[in-house]
Amino acid sequence: MDLSLENLTSSQKDELMDSVKQQIAIANMQELITKMTEKCFIKCIQKPGKELDSSEQKCINMCMDRYMDSWNLVSRTYSQRLRRESQMK
C-alpha cells in the first residue's frame, strides 16, 4: 500500500493538516506548561514544603502571567513573520 500524499484526496489532505496542527498545538502547550513550571518553581520556591506561603503564591502567579504574556508575544510575532515570508514567495 502506497502512503504517498499524492494519493490523498483534497479533503483527506485537509484532515491530515488539521490533525498535524492539533498535535503541534498540544505539543506547544505541553512545552509551555513544562517550561513555565520549571522557571517559576526555580524563581519562586526557595524551600519546598507542604504548602506555598503567600509570597510564593504571589510570585508564582506573577511569574506565570509574565511567562504567558511573553509566550503570546513571541508566538504572535513569529506567526506574523511567517505570514509575511509566505506572502513574499
mmCIF file with all atom_site columns, C-alpha atoms in Angstrom:
data_model
loop_
_atom_site.group_PDB
_atom_site.id
_atom_site.type_symbol
_atom_site.label_atom_id
_atom_site.label_alt_id
_atom_site.label_comp_id
_atom_site.label_asym_id
_atom_site.label_entity_id
_atom_site.label_seq_id
_atom_site.pdbx_PDB_ins_code
_atom_site.Cartn_x
_atom_site.Cartn_y
_atom_site.Cartn_z
_atom_site.occupancy
_atom_site.B_iso_or_equiv
_atom_site.pdbx_formal_charge
_atom_site.auth_seq_id
_atom_site.auth_comp_id
_atom_site.auth_asym_id
_atom_site.auth_atom_id
_atom_site.pdbx_PDB_model_num
ATOM 1  C CA . MET A 1 1  ? 0.000   0.000  0.000  1.00 0.00 ? 1  MET A CA 1
ATOM 2  C CA . ASP A 1 2  ? 1.470   3.360  -1.066 1.00 0.00 ? 2  ASP A CA 1
ATOM 3  C CA . LEU A 1 3  ? 1.038   6.066  1.607  1.00 0.00 ? 3  LEU A CA 1
ATOM 4  C CA . SER A 1 4  ? 2.128   8.973  -0.591 1.00 0.00 ? 4  SER A CA 1
ATOM 5  C CA . LEU A 1 5  ? 0.443   12.327 -0.020 1.00 0.00 ? 5  LEU A CA 1
ATOM 6  C CA . GLU A 1 6  ? -0.155  12.496 -3.756 1.00 0.00 ? 6  GLU A CA 1
ATOM 7  C CA . ASN A 1 7  ? -2.708  9.678  -3.460 1.00 0.00 ? 7  ASN A CA 1
ATOM 8  C CA . LEU A 1 8  ? -4.828  11.538 -0.901 1.00 0.00 ? 8  LEU A CA 1
ATOM 9  C CA . THR A 1 9  ? -7.921  13.475 -1.827 1.00 0.00 ? 9  THR A CA 1
ATOM 10 C CA . SER A 1 10 ? -8.119  17.169 -1.061 1.00 0.00 ? 10 SER A CA 1
ATOM 11 C CA . SER A 1 11 ? -10.360 16.552 1.955  1.00 0.00 ? 11 SER A CA 1
ATOM 12 C CA . GLN A 1 12 ? -8.021  13.840 3.259  1.00 0.00 ? 12 GLN A CA 1
ATOM 13 C CA . LYS A 1 13 ? -5.095  16.259 2.966  1.00 0.00 ? 13 LYS A CA 1
ATOM 14 C CA . ASP A 1 14 ? -7.112  18.892 4.847  1.00 0.00 ? 14 ASP A CA 1
ATOM 15 C CA . GLU A 1 15 ? -7.936  16.374 7.589  1.00 0.00 ? 15 GLU A CA 1
ATOM 16 C CA . LEU A 1 16 ? -4.281  15.376 7.834  1.00 0.00 ? 16 LEU A CA 1
ATOM 17 C CA . MET A 1 17 ? -3.190  19.024 8.069  1.00 0.00 ? 17 MET A CA 1
ATOM 18 C CA . ASP A 1 18 ? -5.798  19.718 10.764 1.00 0.00 ? 18 ASP A CA 1
ATOM 19 C CA . SER A 1 19 ? -4.596  16.711 12.726 1.00 0.00 ? 19 SER A CA 1
ATOM 20 C CA . VAL A 1 20 ? -0.951  17.798 12.455 1.00 0.00 ? 20 VAL A CA 1
ATOM 21 C CA . LYS A 1 21 ? -1.873  21.348 13.524 1.00 0.00 ? 21 LYS A CA 1
ATOM 22 C CA . GLN A 1 22 ? -3.722  19.978 16.566 1.00 0.00 ? 22 GLN A CA 1
ATOM 23 C CA . GLN A 1 23 ? -0.769  17.790 17.512 1.00 0.00 ? 23 GLN A CA 1
ATOM 24 C CA . ILE A 1 24 ? 1.596   20.755 17.193 1.00 0.00 ? 24 ILE A CA 1
ATOM 25 C CA . ALA A 1 25 ? -0.704  22.920 19.321 1.00 0.00 ? 25 ALA A CA 1
ATOM 26 C CA . ILE A 1 26 ? -0.835  20.230 22.019 1.00 0.00 ? 26 ILE A CA 1
ATOM 27 C CA . ALA A 1 27 ? 2.956   19.806 21.962 1.00 0.00 ? 27 ALA A CA 1
ATOM 28 C CA . ASN A 1 28 ? 3.424   23.586 22.208 1.00 0.00 ? 28 ASN A CA 1
ATOM 29 C CA . MET A 1 29 ? 1.033   23.804 25.171 1.00 0.00 ? 29 MET A CA 1
ATOM 30 C CA . GLN A 1 30 ? 2.818   20.936 26.924 1.00 0.00 ? 30 GLN A CA 1
ATOM 31 C CA . GLU A 1 31 ? 6.154   22.652 26.362 1.00 0.00 ? 31 GLU A CA 1
ATOM 32 C CA . LEU A 1 32 ? 4.758   25.948 27.650 1.00 0.00 ? 32 LEU A CA 1
ATOM 33 C CA . ILE A 1 33 ? 3.449   24.353 30.831 1.00 0.00 ? 33 ILE A CA 1
ATOM 34 C CA . THR A 1 34 ? 6.685   22.431 31.446 1.00 0.00 ? 34 THR A CA 1
ATOM 35 C CA . LYS A 1 35 ? 8.943   25.452 30.905 1.00 0.00 ? 35 LYS A CA 1
ATOM 36 C CA . MET A 1 36 ? 6.704   27.760 32.898 1.00 0.00 ? 36 MET A CA 1
ATOM 37 C CA . THR A 1 37 ? 6.574   25.300 35.788 1.00 0.00 ? 37 THR A CA 1
ATOM 38 C CA . GLU A 1 38 ? 10.357  24.832 35.812 1.00 0.00 ? 38 GLU A CA 1
ATOM 39 C CA . LYS A 1 39 ? 11.207  28.536 35.545 1.00 0.00 ? 39 LYS A CA 1
ATOM 40 C CA . CYS A 1 40 ? 8.643   29.749 38.051 1.00 0.00 ? 40 CYS A CA 1
ATOM 41 C CA . PHE A 1 41 ? 9.404   26.991 40.565 1.00 0.00 ? 41 PHE A CA 1
ATOM 42 C CA . ILE A 1 42 ? 13.124  27.783 40.481 1.00 0.00 ? 42 ILE A CA 1
ATOM 43 C CA . LYS A 1 43 ? 12.453  31.517 40.744 1.00 0.00 ? 43 LYS A CA 1
ATOM 44 C CA . CYS A 1 44 ? 9.762   31.467 43.440 1.00 0.00 ? 44 CYS A CA 1
ATOM 45 C CA . ILE A 1 45 ? 10.193  28.434 45.691 1.00 0.00 ? 45 ILE A CA 1
ATOM 46 C CA . GLN A 1 46 ? 13.191  28.771 47.954 1.00 0.00 ? 46 GLN A CA 1
ATOM 47 C CA . LYS A 1 47 ? 12.365  25.979 50.422 1.00 0.00 ? 47 LYS A CA 1
ATOM 48 C CA . PRO A 1 48 ? 9.838   23.436 49.128 1.00 0.00 ? 48 PRO A CA 1
ATOM 49 C CA . GLY A 1 49 ? 7.334   22.327 51.731 1.00 0.00 ? 49 GLY A CA 1
ATOM 50 C CA . LYS A 1 50 ? 3.798   21.066 52.110 1.00 0.00 ? 50 LYS A CA 1
ATOM 51 C CA . GLU A 1 51 ? 2.194   24.355 51.075 1.00 0.00 ? 51 GLU A CA 1
ATOM 52 C CA . LEU A 1 52 ? 3.078   27.665 49.492 1.00 0.00 ? 52 LEU A CA 1
ATOM 53 C CA . ASP A 1 53 ? 3.218   30.763 51.627 1.00 0.00 ? 53 ASP A CA 1
ATOM 54 C CA . SER A 1 54 ? 1.541   33.940 50.384 1.00 0.00 ? 54 SER A CA 1
ATOM 55 C CA . SER A 1 55 ? 4.735   35.430 48.920 1.00 0.00 ? 55 SER A CA 1
ATOM 56 C CA . GLU A 1 56 ? 5.441   32.213 46.980 1.00 0.00 ? 56 GLU A CA 1
ATOM 57 C CA . GLN A 1 57 ? 1.859   32.168 45.669 1.00 0.00 ? 57 GLN A CA 1
ATOM 58 C CA . LYS A 1 58 ? 2.111   35.788 44.565 1.00 0.00 ? 58 LYS A CA 1
ATOM 59 C CA . CYS A 1 59 ? 5.496   35.180 42.927 1.00 0.00 ? 59 CYS A CA 1
ATOM 60 C CA . ILE A 1 60 ? 4.217   32.136 41.040 1.00 0.00 ? 60 ILE A CA 1
ATOM 61 C CA . ASN A 1 61 ? 1.104   33.982 39.850 1.00 0.00 ? 61 ASN A CA 1
ATOM 62 C CA . MET A 1 62 ? 3.152   36.923 38.609 1.00 0.00 ? 62 MET A CA 1
ATOM 63 C CA . CYS A 1 63 ? 5.799   34.666 37.057 1.00 0.00 ? 63 CYS A CA 1
ATOM 64 C CA . MET A 1 64 ? 3.204   32.617 35.202 1.00 0.00 ? 64 MET A CA 1
ATOM 65 C CA . ASP A 1 65 ? 1.426   35.757 33.975 1.00 0.00 ? 65 ASP A CA 1
ATOM 66 C CA . ARG A 1 66 ? 4.677   37.231 32.664 1.00 0.00 ? 66 ARG A CA 1
ATOM 67 C CA . TYR A 1 67 ? 5.689   33.938 31.075 1.00 0.00 ? 67 TYR A CA 1
ATOM 68 C CA . MET A 1 68 ? 2.312   33.615 29.316 1.00 0.00 ? 68 MET A CA 1
ATOM 69 C CA . ASP A 1 69 ? 2.477   37.229 28.117 1.00 0.00 ? 69 ASP A CA 1
ATOM 70 C CA . SER A 1 70 ? 5.974   36.657 26.754 1.00 0.00 ? 70 SER A CA 1
ATOM 71 C CA . TRP A 1 71 ? 4.981   33.377 25.102 1.00 0.00 ? 71 TRP A CA 1
ATOM 72 C CA . ASN A 1 72 ? 1.980   35.023 23.448 1.00 0.00 ? 72 ASN A CA 1
ATOM 73 C CA . LEU A 1 73 ? 4.054   37.944 22.203 1.00 0.00 ? 73 LEU A CA 1
ATOM 74 C CA . VAL A 1 74 ? 6.704   35.662 20.721 1.00 0.00 ? 74 VAL A CA 1
ATOM 75 C CA . SER A 1 75 ? 4.035   33.425 19.147 1.00 0.00 ? 75 SER A CA 1
ATOM 76 C CA . ARG A 1 76 ? 2.205   36.365 17.548 1.00 0.00 ? 76 ARG A CA 1
ATOM 77 C CA . THR A 1 77 ? 5.441   37.885 16.258 1.00 0.00 ? 77 THR A CA 1
ATOM 78 C CA . TYR A 1 78 ? 6.603   34.559 14.841 1.00 0.00 ? 78 TYR A CA 1
ATOM 79 C CA . SER A 1 79 ? 3.233   33.953 13.153 1.00 0.00 ? 79 SER A CA 1
ATOM 80 C CA . GLN A 1 80 ? 3.294   37.427 11.612 1.00 0.00 ? 80 GLN A CA 1
ATOM 81 C CA . ARG A 1 81 ? 6.796   36.813 10.328 1.00 0.00 ? 81 ARG A CA 1
ATOM 82 C CA . LEU A 1 82 ? 5.794   33.503 8.774  1.00 0.00 ? 82 LEU A CA 1
ATOM 83 C CA . ARG A 1 83 ? 2.805   35.151 7.079  1.00 0.00 ? 83 ARG A CA 1
ATOM 84 C CA . ARG A 1 84 ? 4.982   37.948 5.689  1.00 0.00 ? 84 ARG A CA 1
ATOM 85 C CA . GLU A 1 85 ? 7.556   35.478 4.391  1.00 0.00 ? 85 GLU A CA 1
ATOM 86 C CA . SER A 1 86 ? 4.909   33.264 2.781  1.00 0.00 ? 86 SER A CA 1
ATOM 87 C CA . GLN A 1 87 ? 3.404   36.293 1.025  1.00 0.00 ? 87 GLN A CA 1
ATOM 88 C CA . MET A 1 88 ? 6.810   37.210 -0.415 1.00 0.00 ? 88 MET A CA 1
ATOM 89 C CA . LYS A 1 89 ? 7.148   33.847 -2.178 1.00 0.00 ? 89 LYS A CA 1
#
